[in-house]
Coordinates of N, CA, C and O and ligand atoms in Angstrom, one line a residue:
M1 N -27.1 23.1 -7.8 CA -27.1 22.0 -6.6 C -25.4 22.5 -6.3 O -24.6 23.4 -6.0
R2 N -26.2 22.1 -5.0 CA -24.9 23.0 -3.5 C -23.8 21.9 -3.7 O -23.8 20.4 -3.7
R3 N -22.5 22.4 -4.2 CA -21.0 21.6 -4.5 C -20.6 21.2 -2.7 O -20.4 22.0 -2.3
G4 N -19.7 20.0 -2.6 CA -19.0 20.0 -1.3 C -17.4 20.0 -1.5 O -17.3 20.3 -2.9
R5 N -17.1 20.5 -0.4 CA -15.9 21.0 0.0 C -14.8 18.8 -0.4 O -15.1 18.1 0.6
L6 N -13.8 19.2 -1.1 CA -13.0 18.2 -1.2 C -11.8 18.2 -0.4 O -11.4 19.5 -0.2
L7 N -11.5 17.2 0.7 CA -10.6 17.8 1.8 C -9.3 17.4 1.7 O -9.6 15.9 0.4
L8 N -8.2 17.9 1.2 CA -6.9 17.2 1.2 C -6.5 16.5 2.1 O -5.3 17.2 2.9
L9 N -6.2 15.5 2.4 CA -5.7 14.5 3.3 C -4.1 14.4 3.2 O -3.5 14.4 1.9
S10 N -3.4 14.4 4.5 CA -2.0 14.3 4.3 C -1.6 13.1 3.8 O -2.1 12.2 4.3
E11 N -0.5 12.7 4.3 CA 0.1 11.5 3.6 C -0.3 10.3 4.8 O -0.6 9.6 4.9
S12 N 0.1 10.9 6.0 CA -0.5 10.1 7.1 C -1.8 10.0 7.3 O -2.7 8.8 8.3
E13 N -2.9 10.7 6.9 CA -4.1 10.6 7.1 C -4.6 9.3 5.8 O -5.7 8.6 5.9
R14 N -4.3 9.1 5.0 CA -4.6 8.7 3.3 C -3.7 7.0 3.4 O -4.4 6.0 3.2
V15 N -2.9 6.9 4.7 CA -2.7 5.2 4.8 C -3.5 4.6 5.4 O -2.8 3.2 5.2
I16 N -4.8 4.5 5.4 CA -5.5 3.4 6.1 C -5.5 2.3 5.5 O -5.7 1.5 5.8
T17 N -5.5 2.8 4.1 CA -5.4 1.1 2.8 C -4.0 0.7 2.9 O -4.1 -0.6 3.0
A18 N -2.8 1.6 2.8 CA -2.0 0.9 3.2 C -1.2 0.2 4.3 O -0.4 -0.9 4.3
M19 N -2.2 0.5 5.3 CA -1.8 0.1 6.8 C -1.8 -1.5 6.8 O -1.3 -2.3 7.5
H20 N -3.1 -1.8 5.8 CA -3.7 -3.7 5.3 C -2.2 -3.8 5.1 O -1.8 -5.2 5.8
E21 N -1.4 -3.2 4.3 CA -0.3 -4.0 3.0 C 0.7 -4.4 4.2 O 1.4 -5.2 3.9
V22 N 1.3 -3.1 5.0 CA 2.3 -3.1 6.3 C 2.2 -4.4 6.6 O 3.0 -5.2 6.7
S23 N 0.9 -4.6 7.7 CA 1.1 -5.6 8.7 C 0.8 -7.0 7.3 O 1.6 -7.9 8.2
L24 N 0.9 -7.0 6.0 CA 0.7 -8.1 5.9 C 1.9 -8.7 5.2 O 3.0 -9.8 5.3
M25 N 3.2 -7.3 5.1 CA 4.2 -7.8 4.3 C 4.8 -7.8 5.9 O 6.5 -8.5 5.8
E26 N 4.7 -7.2 6.7 CA 5.7 -7.2 7.4 C 5.5 -9.2 8.3 O 6.6 -9.6 8.5
E27 N 4.8 -9.8 8.1 CA 3.9 -11.2 8.4 C 4.7 -11.6 7.4 O 5.5 -12.8 8.0
A28 N 4.9 -11.6 6.0 CA 5.8 -12.3 5.3 C 6.6 -12.3 4.8 O 7.5 -13.3 5.3
V29 N 7.2 -11.0 5.4 CA 9.1 -11.3 5.7 C 9.3 -11.6 7.4 O 10.3 -12.4 6.6
R30 N 8.7 -12.0 7.8 CA 9.3 -12.4 9.0 C 8.6 -14.2 9.2 O 10.0 -14.9 9.1
V31 N 8.1 -14.3 8.5 CA 8.0 -15.7 7.7 C 9.1 -16.4 6.8 O 10.0 -17.2 7.5
A32 N 9.4 -15.2 6.1 CA 10.9 -15.8 4.8 C 11.9 -15.5 6.0 O 13.0 -16.4 5.5
V33 N 12.4 -14.6 6.7 CA 13.4 -14.3 7.5 C 13.7 -16.1 8.7 O 14.4 -16.2 8.5
E34 N 12.6 -16.3 8.8 CA 12.4 -17.5 9.8 C 12.9 -18.5 8.9 O 13.5 -19.6 9.4
A35 N 12.7 -18.8 7.8 CA 12.5 -20.1 6.4 C 13.9 -20.1 6.3 O 14.8 -20.5 6.1
A36 N 14.7 -18.8 5.9 CA 15.8 -18.1 5.6 C 16.9 -18.4 6.6 O 17.8 -19.2 6.5
R37 N 16.8 -18.2 8.3 CA 17.5 -18.5 9.2 C 17.1 -20.3 9.2 O 18.4 -20.8 9.8
E38 N 16.4 -20.7 9.1 CA 16.3 -22.1 9.5 C 17.0 -23.2 8.5 O 17.5 -24.2 8.6
S39 N 17.3 -22.4 6.7 CA 17.9 -23.2 5.9 C 19.6 -22.7 6.6 O 19.9 -23.2 5.1
G40 N 19.7 -22.0 6.8 CA 21.2 -21.4 6.9 C 21.7 -20.6 6.5 O 22.6 -20.4 5.7
G41 N 20.7 -19.7 6.0 CA 20.8 -19.0 4.9 C 21.4 -17.5 5.7 O 21.1 -17.0 7.1
S42 N 22.1 -16.5 5.0 CA 22.3 -15.4 5.5 C 22.1 -14.0 5.3 O 21.7 -13.1 6.0
R43 N 21.1 -14.3 3.8 CA 20.4 -12.9 2.7 C 19.8 -13.5 2.3 O 19.3 -14.7 1.8
I44 N 18.6 -12.8 2.5 CA 17.4 -12.9 1.6 C 17.5 -12.4 0.0 O 17.8 -11.1 0.4
L45 N 17.7 -12.9 -1.0 CA 18.1 -11.6 -2.2 C 16.9 -11.3 -2.8 O 16.6 -10.3 -3.7
K46 N 15.7 -12.3 -2.7 CA 14.5 -12.1 -3.4 C 13.3 -13.5 -2.6 O 13.5 -13.9 -2.5
L47 N 12.3 -12.0 -2.6 CA 10.9 -12.6 -2.4 C 9.8 -13.0 -3.4 O 9.9 -11.8 -3.9
R48 N 9.3 -14.1 -3.6 CA 8.1 -13.9 -4.6 C 7.2 -14.0 -4.0 O 7.0 -14.9 -3.2
L49 N 6.2 -13.4 -3.8 CA 4.9 -13.6 -4.0 C 3.4 -13.8 -4.7 O 3.6 -13.2 -5.5
R50 N 2.6 -14.2 -4.4 CA 1.5 -14.6 -5.1 C 0.3 -13.8 -5.0 O -0.2 -14.5 -3.2
I51 N 0.1 -12.8 -5.3 CA -1.7 -12.0 -4.6 C -2.7 -12.5 -6.0 O -2.4 -12.1 -7.0
G52 N -3.8 -12.6 -5.5 CA -4.8 -12.7 -6.4 C -5.2 -12.0 -6.6 O -5.4 -10.8 -6.0
T53 N -6.1 -11.5 -7.6 CA -6.5 -10.4 -7.6 C -8.3 -10.0 -6.7 O -8.9 -8.9 -7.0
M54 N -8.3 -11.3 -6.6 CA -9.5 -11.0 -5.4 C -9.2 -10.6 -4.0 O -10.4 -11.0 -3.2
S55 N -7.9 -10.8 -3.8 CA -7.4 -10.9 -2.2 C -7.9 -9.7 -1.5 O -7.3 -9.5 -0.6
G56 N -7.6 -8.5 -2.2 CA -7.9 -7.3 -1.7 C -6.8 -6.4 -1.0 O -6.9 -5.7 -0.6
V57 N -5.7 -7.4 -2.0 CA -4.4 -6.6 -1.5 C -3.8 -5.9 -2.7 O -3.9 -6.3 -3.8
V58 N -3.8 -4.8 -2.3 CA -3.1 -3.8 -3.6 C -1.6 -3.9 -3.9 O -1.0 -3.4 -2.7
P59 N -1.1 -4.6 -4.7 CA 0.2 -5.2 -5.2 C 1.0 -3.4 -4.7 O 2.3 -3.9 -4.1
E60 N 0.9 -2.4 -5.3 CA 1.5 -1.4 -5.5 C 1.8 -1.2 -4.1 O 2.9 -0.4 -3.6
A61 N 1.1 -1.3 -2.8 CA 0.7 -0.6 -1.6 C 1.8 -2.0 -0.6 O 2.6 -1.8 0.3
M62 N 2.4 -2.8 -1.4 CA 2.8 -4.0 -1.0 C 4.1 -3.7 -1.2 O 5.0 -3.9 -0.2
R63 N 4.5 -3.3 -2.6 CA 5.8 -2.7 -2.5 C 6.4 -1.8 -1.9 O 7.7 -1.9 -1.5
F64 N 5.3 -1.1 -1.9 CA 6.2 0.3 -1.0 C 6.6 -0.4 0.5 O 7.4 0.1 0.8
A65 N 5.5 -1.0 1.3 CA 6.2 -1.4 2.6 C 6.9 -2.4 2.5 O 7.7 -2.5 3.5
F66 N 7.3 -3.1 1.1 CA 8.7 -4.4 1.1 C 9.7 -3.2 1.7 O 10.7 -4.1 2.4
D67 N 10.1 -2.5 1.2 CA 11.6 -2.0 1.4 C 11.5 -1.0 2.5 O 12.8 -1.6 3.7
V68 N 11.2 -0.5 3.3 CA 10.5 0.0 4.7 C 10.8 -1.4 5.6 O 11.4 -1.1 6.7
I69 N 9.9 -2.3 5.3 CA 10.2 -3.2 6.4 C 11.3 -4.4 6.4 O 11.6 -4.4 7.3
C70 N 12.2 -4.0 4.7 CA 13.1 -5.0 5.0 C 14.8 -4.3 5.6 O 15.4 -5.1 5.7
R71 N 14.1 -3.1 5.9 CA 15.5 -2.1 6.7 C 15.8 -3.2 7.9 O 14.6 -3.5 8.5
N72 N 17.3 -2.9 7.8 CA 17.6 -4.1 9.0 C 17.3 -5.3 9.5 O 17.6 -5.7 10.8
T73 N 16.6 -6.1 8.6 CA 16.9 -7.3 8.9 C 17.5 -7.7 7.6 O 18.4 -7.3 6.7
M74 N 17.8 -9.2 7.1 CA 18.7 -10.1 6.6 C 18.1 -9.9 5.5 O 18.2 -10.5 4.0
A75 N 17.0 -9.7 5.0 CA 16.1 -9.2 4.0 C 16.4 -7.7 3.2 O 16.0 -7.2 2.0
A76 N 17.5 -6.6 3.7 CA 17.5 -5.9 3.6 C 18.4 -5.9 2.1 O 18.9 -6.5 1.9
G77 N 17.7 -5.1 1.1 CA 17.9 -4.7 -0.4 C 17.2 -5.7 -1.5 O 17.5 -6.2 -2.5
A78 N 16.5 -7.1 -0.3 CA 16.5 -7.9 -1.6 C 15.3 -7.5 -2.4 O 14.6 -6.5 -2.4
A79 N 15.0 -8.9 -3.9 CA 14.1 -8.0 -4.6 C 12.9 -8.5 -4.5 O 12.6 -9.6 -3.8
L80 N 11.2 -7.6 -4.9 CA 10.3 -8.4 -4.6 C 9.5 -8.5 -6.2 O 9.7 -7.4 -6.2
E81 N 9.5 -9.8 -6.3 CA 8.9 -10.0 -7.1 C 6.8 -10.5 -6.6 O 7.0 -11.4 -5.6
I82 N 6.1 -10.0 -7.5 CA 4.7 -10.4 -7.1 C 4.3 -11.0 -8.5 O 4.2 -10.4 -9.6
E83 N 3.8 -11.9 -8.1 CA 3.0 -12.8 -9.6 C 1.4 -12.5 -9.6 O 1.0 -12.6 -8.3
T84 N 1.0 -12.1 -10.1 CA -0.6 -11.9 -10.3 C -1.3 -12.9 -10.4 O -1.3 -13.6 -11.6
V85 N -2.5 -13.4 -9.6 CA -3.1 -14.3 -10.1 C -4.4 -14.3 -10.6 O -5.2 -13.4 -9.2
P86 N -5.0 -13.9 -12.0 CA -6.4 -13.7 -11.8 C -7.4 -14.6 -11.7 O -7.0 -16.0 -11.1
A87 N -8.6 -14.1 -11.6 CA -9.7 -14.5 -10.4 C -9.8 -15.2 -11.9 O -10.5 -14.8 -12.7
T88 N -10.4 -16.7 -11.1 CA -10.9 -17.4 -12.1 C -12.4 -18.5 -11.7 O -12.1 -19.1 -10.0
S89 N -12.7 -18.6 -12.3 CA -14.7 -19.2 -11.2 C -14.2 -20.4 -12.5 O -13.8 -20.5 -13.7
W90 N -15.9 -21.4 -12.1 CA -15.7 -22.6 -12.7 C -17.2 -22.4 -12.5 O -17.9 -22.2 -11.9
C91 N -17.7 -22.7 -13.9 CA -19.3 -22.4 -13.8 C -19.6 -24.5 -13.9 O -19.5 -25.1 -15.0
A92 N -20.2 -24.8 -13.3 CA -20.9 -26.4 -13.0 C -21.8 -26.3 -14.2 O -21.8 -28.3 -14.5
V93 N -22.2 -26.0 -14.7 CA -23.3 -26.3 -16.2 C -22.2 -26.3 -17.5 O -22.8 -27.1 -17.4
C94 N -21.5 -25.8 -17.8 CA -20.5 -25.7 -19.0 C -19.5 -26.7 -18.2 O -19.0 -27.4 -19.1
E95 N -19.5 -27.1 -17.4 CA -17.7 -27.5 -16.7 C -16.5 -27.1 -17.2 O -16.1 -27.7 -17.8
R96 N -16.4 -25.7 -17.2 CA -15.4 -25.0 -17.5 C -15.0 -23.5 -16.7 O -16.2 -23.1 -15.7
E97 N -13.5 -22.8 -17.0 CA -13.3 -22.3 -15.9 C -13.5 -21.0 -17.3 O -13.5 -20.8 -18.0
F98 N -14.3 -19.9 -16.3 CA -14.0 -18.8 -16.7 C -13.3 -17.5 -16.0 O -13.1 -17.8 -15.1
P99 N -12.7 -16.4 -16.7 CA -12.1 -15.8 -16.2 C -13.6 -14.5 -15.5 O -14.4 -14.7 -16.1
Q100 N -13.1 -14.6 -14.1 CA -14.4 -13.8 -13.5 C -14.2 -12.1 -13.5 O -12.8 -11.8 -13.6
A101 N -15.0 -11.5 -14.3 CA -15.0 -10.0 -14.3 C -15.0 -9.1 -13.4 O -14.6 -8.1 -12.9
D102 N -16.0 -9.8 -12.4 CA -16.3 -8.8 -11.5 C -16.8 -9.4 -10.2 O -16.4 -10.7 -9.9
F103 N -17.6 -8.6 -9.6 CA -17.8 -9.6 -7.9 C -19.3 -10.5 -8.2 O -19.9 -11.2 -7.4
L104 N -19.8 -10.6 -9.3 CA -21.0 -11.5 -9.8 C -20.3 -12.4 -10.3 O -19.7 -12.0 -11.7
N105 N -20.3 -13.4 -10.1 CA -19.3 -14.7 -10.4 C -20.3 -15.3 -11.8 O -20.9 -16.4 -11.9
E106 N -20.9 -14.3 -12.6 CA -21.7 -15.1 -14.0 C -20.7 -15.9 -15.0 O -20.2 -15.3 -15.7
C107 N -21.5 -16.7 -15.5 CA -20.6 -17.2 -16.4 C -20.9 -16.6 -17.9 O -21.8 -16.6 -18.4
P108 N -19.7 -16.5 -18.7 CA -20.3 -15.4 -19.9 C -21.5 -16.5 -20.8 O -21.7 -16.1 -21.7
T109 N -20.9 -17.8 -20.7 CA -21.4 -18.5 -21.5 C -23.0 -18.7 -21.6 O -23.7 -18.8 -21.8
C110 N -23.6 -19.8 -20.0 CA -24.6 -19.7 -20.0 C -25.3 -18.8 -18.5 O -26.7 -19.0 -18.7
H111 N -24.8 -18.1 -18.5 CA -25.1 -16.7 -17.6 C -25.7 -17.3 -16.1 O -26.2 -16.9 -15.6
N112 N -25.3 -18.7 -15.9 CA -25.2 -18.7 -14.6 C -24.6 -17.8 -13.5 O -23.2 -17.7 -13.5
L113 N -25.3 -18.0 -12.4 CA -24.6 -16.8 -11.4 C -24.1 -17.2 -10.5 O -23.2 -16.9 -9.6
S114 N -23.5 -18.8 -10.6 CA -23.4 -19.5 -9.1 C -22.4 -19.7 -9.2 O -21.8 -21.2 -8.8
G115 N -21.2 -19.7 -10.2 CA -20.0 -19.5 -10.2 C -19.3 -19.7 -9.0 O -19.2 -18.5 -8.6
E116 N -18.3 -21.1 -9.3 CA -17.1 -20.7 -7.6 C -16.2 -20.2 -8.4 O -15.2 -20.5 -8.9
L117 N -15.7 -19.5 -7.4 CA -14.2 -18.7 -7.4 C -13.1 -19.7 -6.9 O -13.3 -20.5 -6.3
R118 N -12.1 -19.6 -8.0 CA -11.4 -21.3 -7.8 C -9.8 -20.5 -7.6 O -9.0 -21.4 -7.0
R119 N -9.7 -19.4 -8.4 CA -8.5 -18.3 -8.3 C -8.8 -17.1 -7.9 O -9.6 -16.9 -8.8
G120 N -7.5 -16.6 -7.4 CA -7.8 -14.9 -7.5 C -7.5 -14.7 -5.8 O -8.0 -13.6 -5.7
R121 N -8.0 -15.7 -4.8 CA -7.7 -15.0 -3.3 C -6.9 -15.1 -2.7 O -6.2 -14.9 -1.6
E122 N -5.7 -15.9 -3.6 CA -4.3 -15.8 -2.9 C -3.8 -15.1 -2.6 O -3.5 -13.5 -2.6
L123 N -2.8 -15.2 -1.3 CA -2.1 -14.7 -0.7 C -1.3 -15.2 -0.5 O -1.5 -15.6 0.9
E124 N 0.2 -15.3 -0.7 CA 1.1 -16.2 -0.1 C 2.3 -16.0 -0.6 O 3.2 -16.0 -1.9
I125 N 3.3 -16.8 -0.6 CA 4.8 -16.4 -0.4 C 5.0 -17.7 -1.5 O 4.8 -19.2 -0.9
A126 N 5.4 -17.7 -2.9 CA 6.0 -18.1 -3.5 C 7.5 -19.0 -3.7 O 7.6 -20.3 -3.9
A127 N 8.1 -17.9 -3.4 CA 9.2 -18.9 -3.1 C 10.6 -17.2 -2.6 O 9.5 -16.1 -2.5
V128 N 11.1 -18.1 -1.4 CA 12.3 -17.3 -1.0 C 14.0 -17.7 -1.4 O 14.3 -18.5 -1.5
E129 N 14.2 -16.6 -2.0 CA 16.0 -16.8 -2.9 C 17.0 -16.3 -1.8 O 16.7 -15.1 -1.0
V130 N 17.6 -17.4 -0.8 CA 18.1 -16.6 0.2 C 19.9 -17.4 -0.3 O 20.0 -18.0 -1.2
S131 N 20.9 -16.9 -0.1 CA 22.6 -16.9 0.1 C 22.8 -16.8 1.0 O 22.5 -16.7 1.9
Ligands
ZN201 ZN1 -21.7 -21.5 -17.7

């Protein structure tokens, strides 16, 4: 069997997925700074985000983007807390929630496939702590 060559990508070529998180984090910091200013705060001490496991966002990439984006803003040096929300679906047959294991929303009890995703798509600011 013929084997292909593995290409070694440079740091700047690999950031395709990270870019998504960078723009999301830029928006989160922008909103937090605006809210902090409106409340009369002078510094952001902590930003807490709520990220669902089905949001398509990589928390580590968000962390990486955070420090860079906060530089030269009132959020410089702020702590970032990420609250992970596990994917949870609802089975209308069993009338109960179940943890979603994959993209097939299958109820582990009755194997109904039409489970409805109730939690796990969250991508929101949970809290902004200012001083
Ligand atoms: Zn069920």
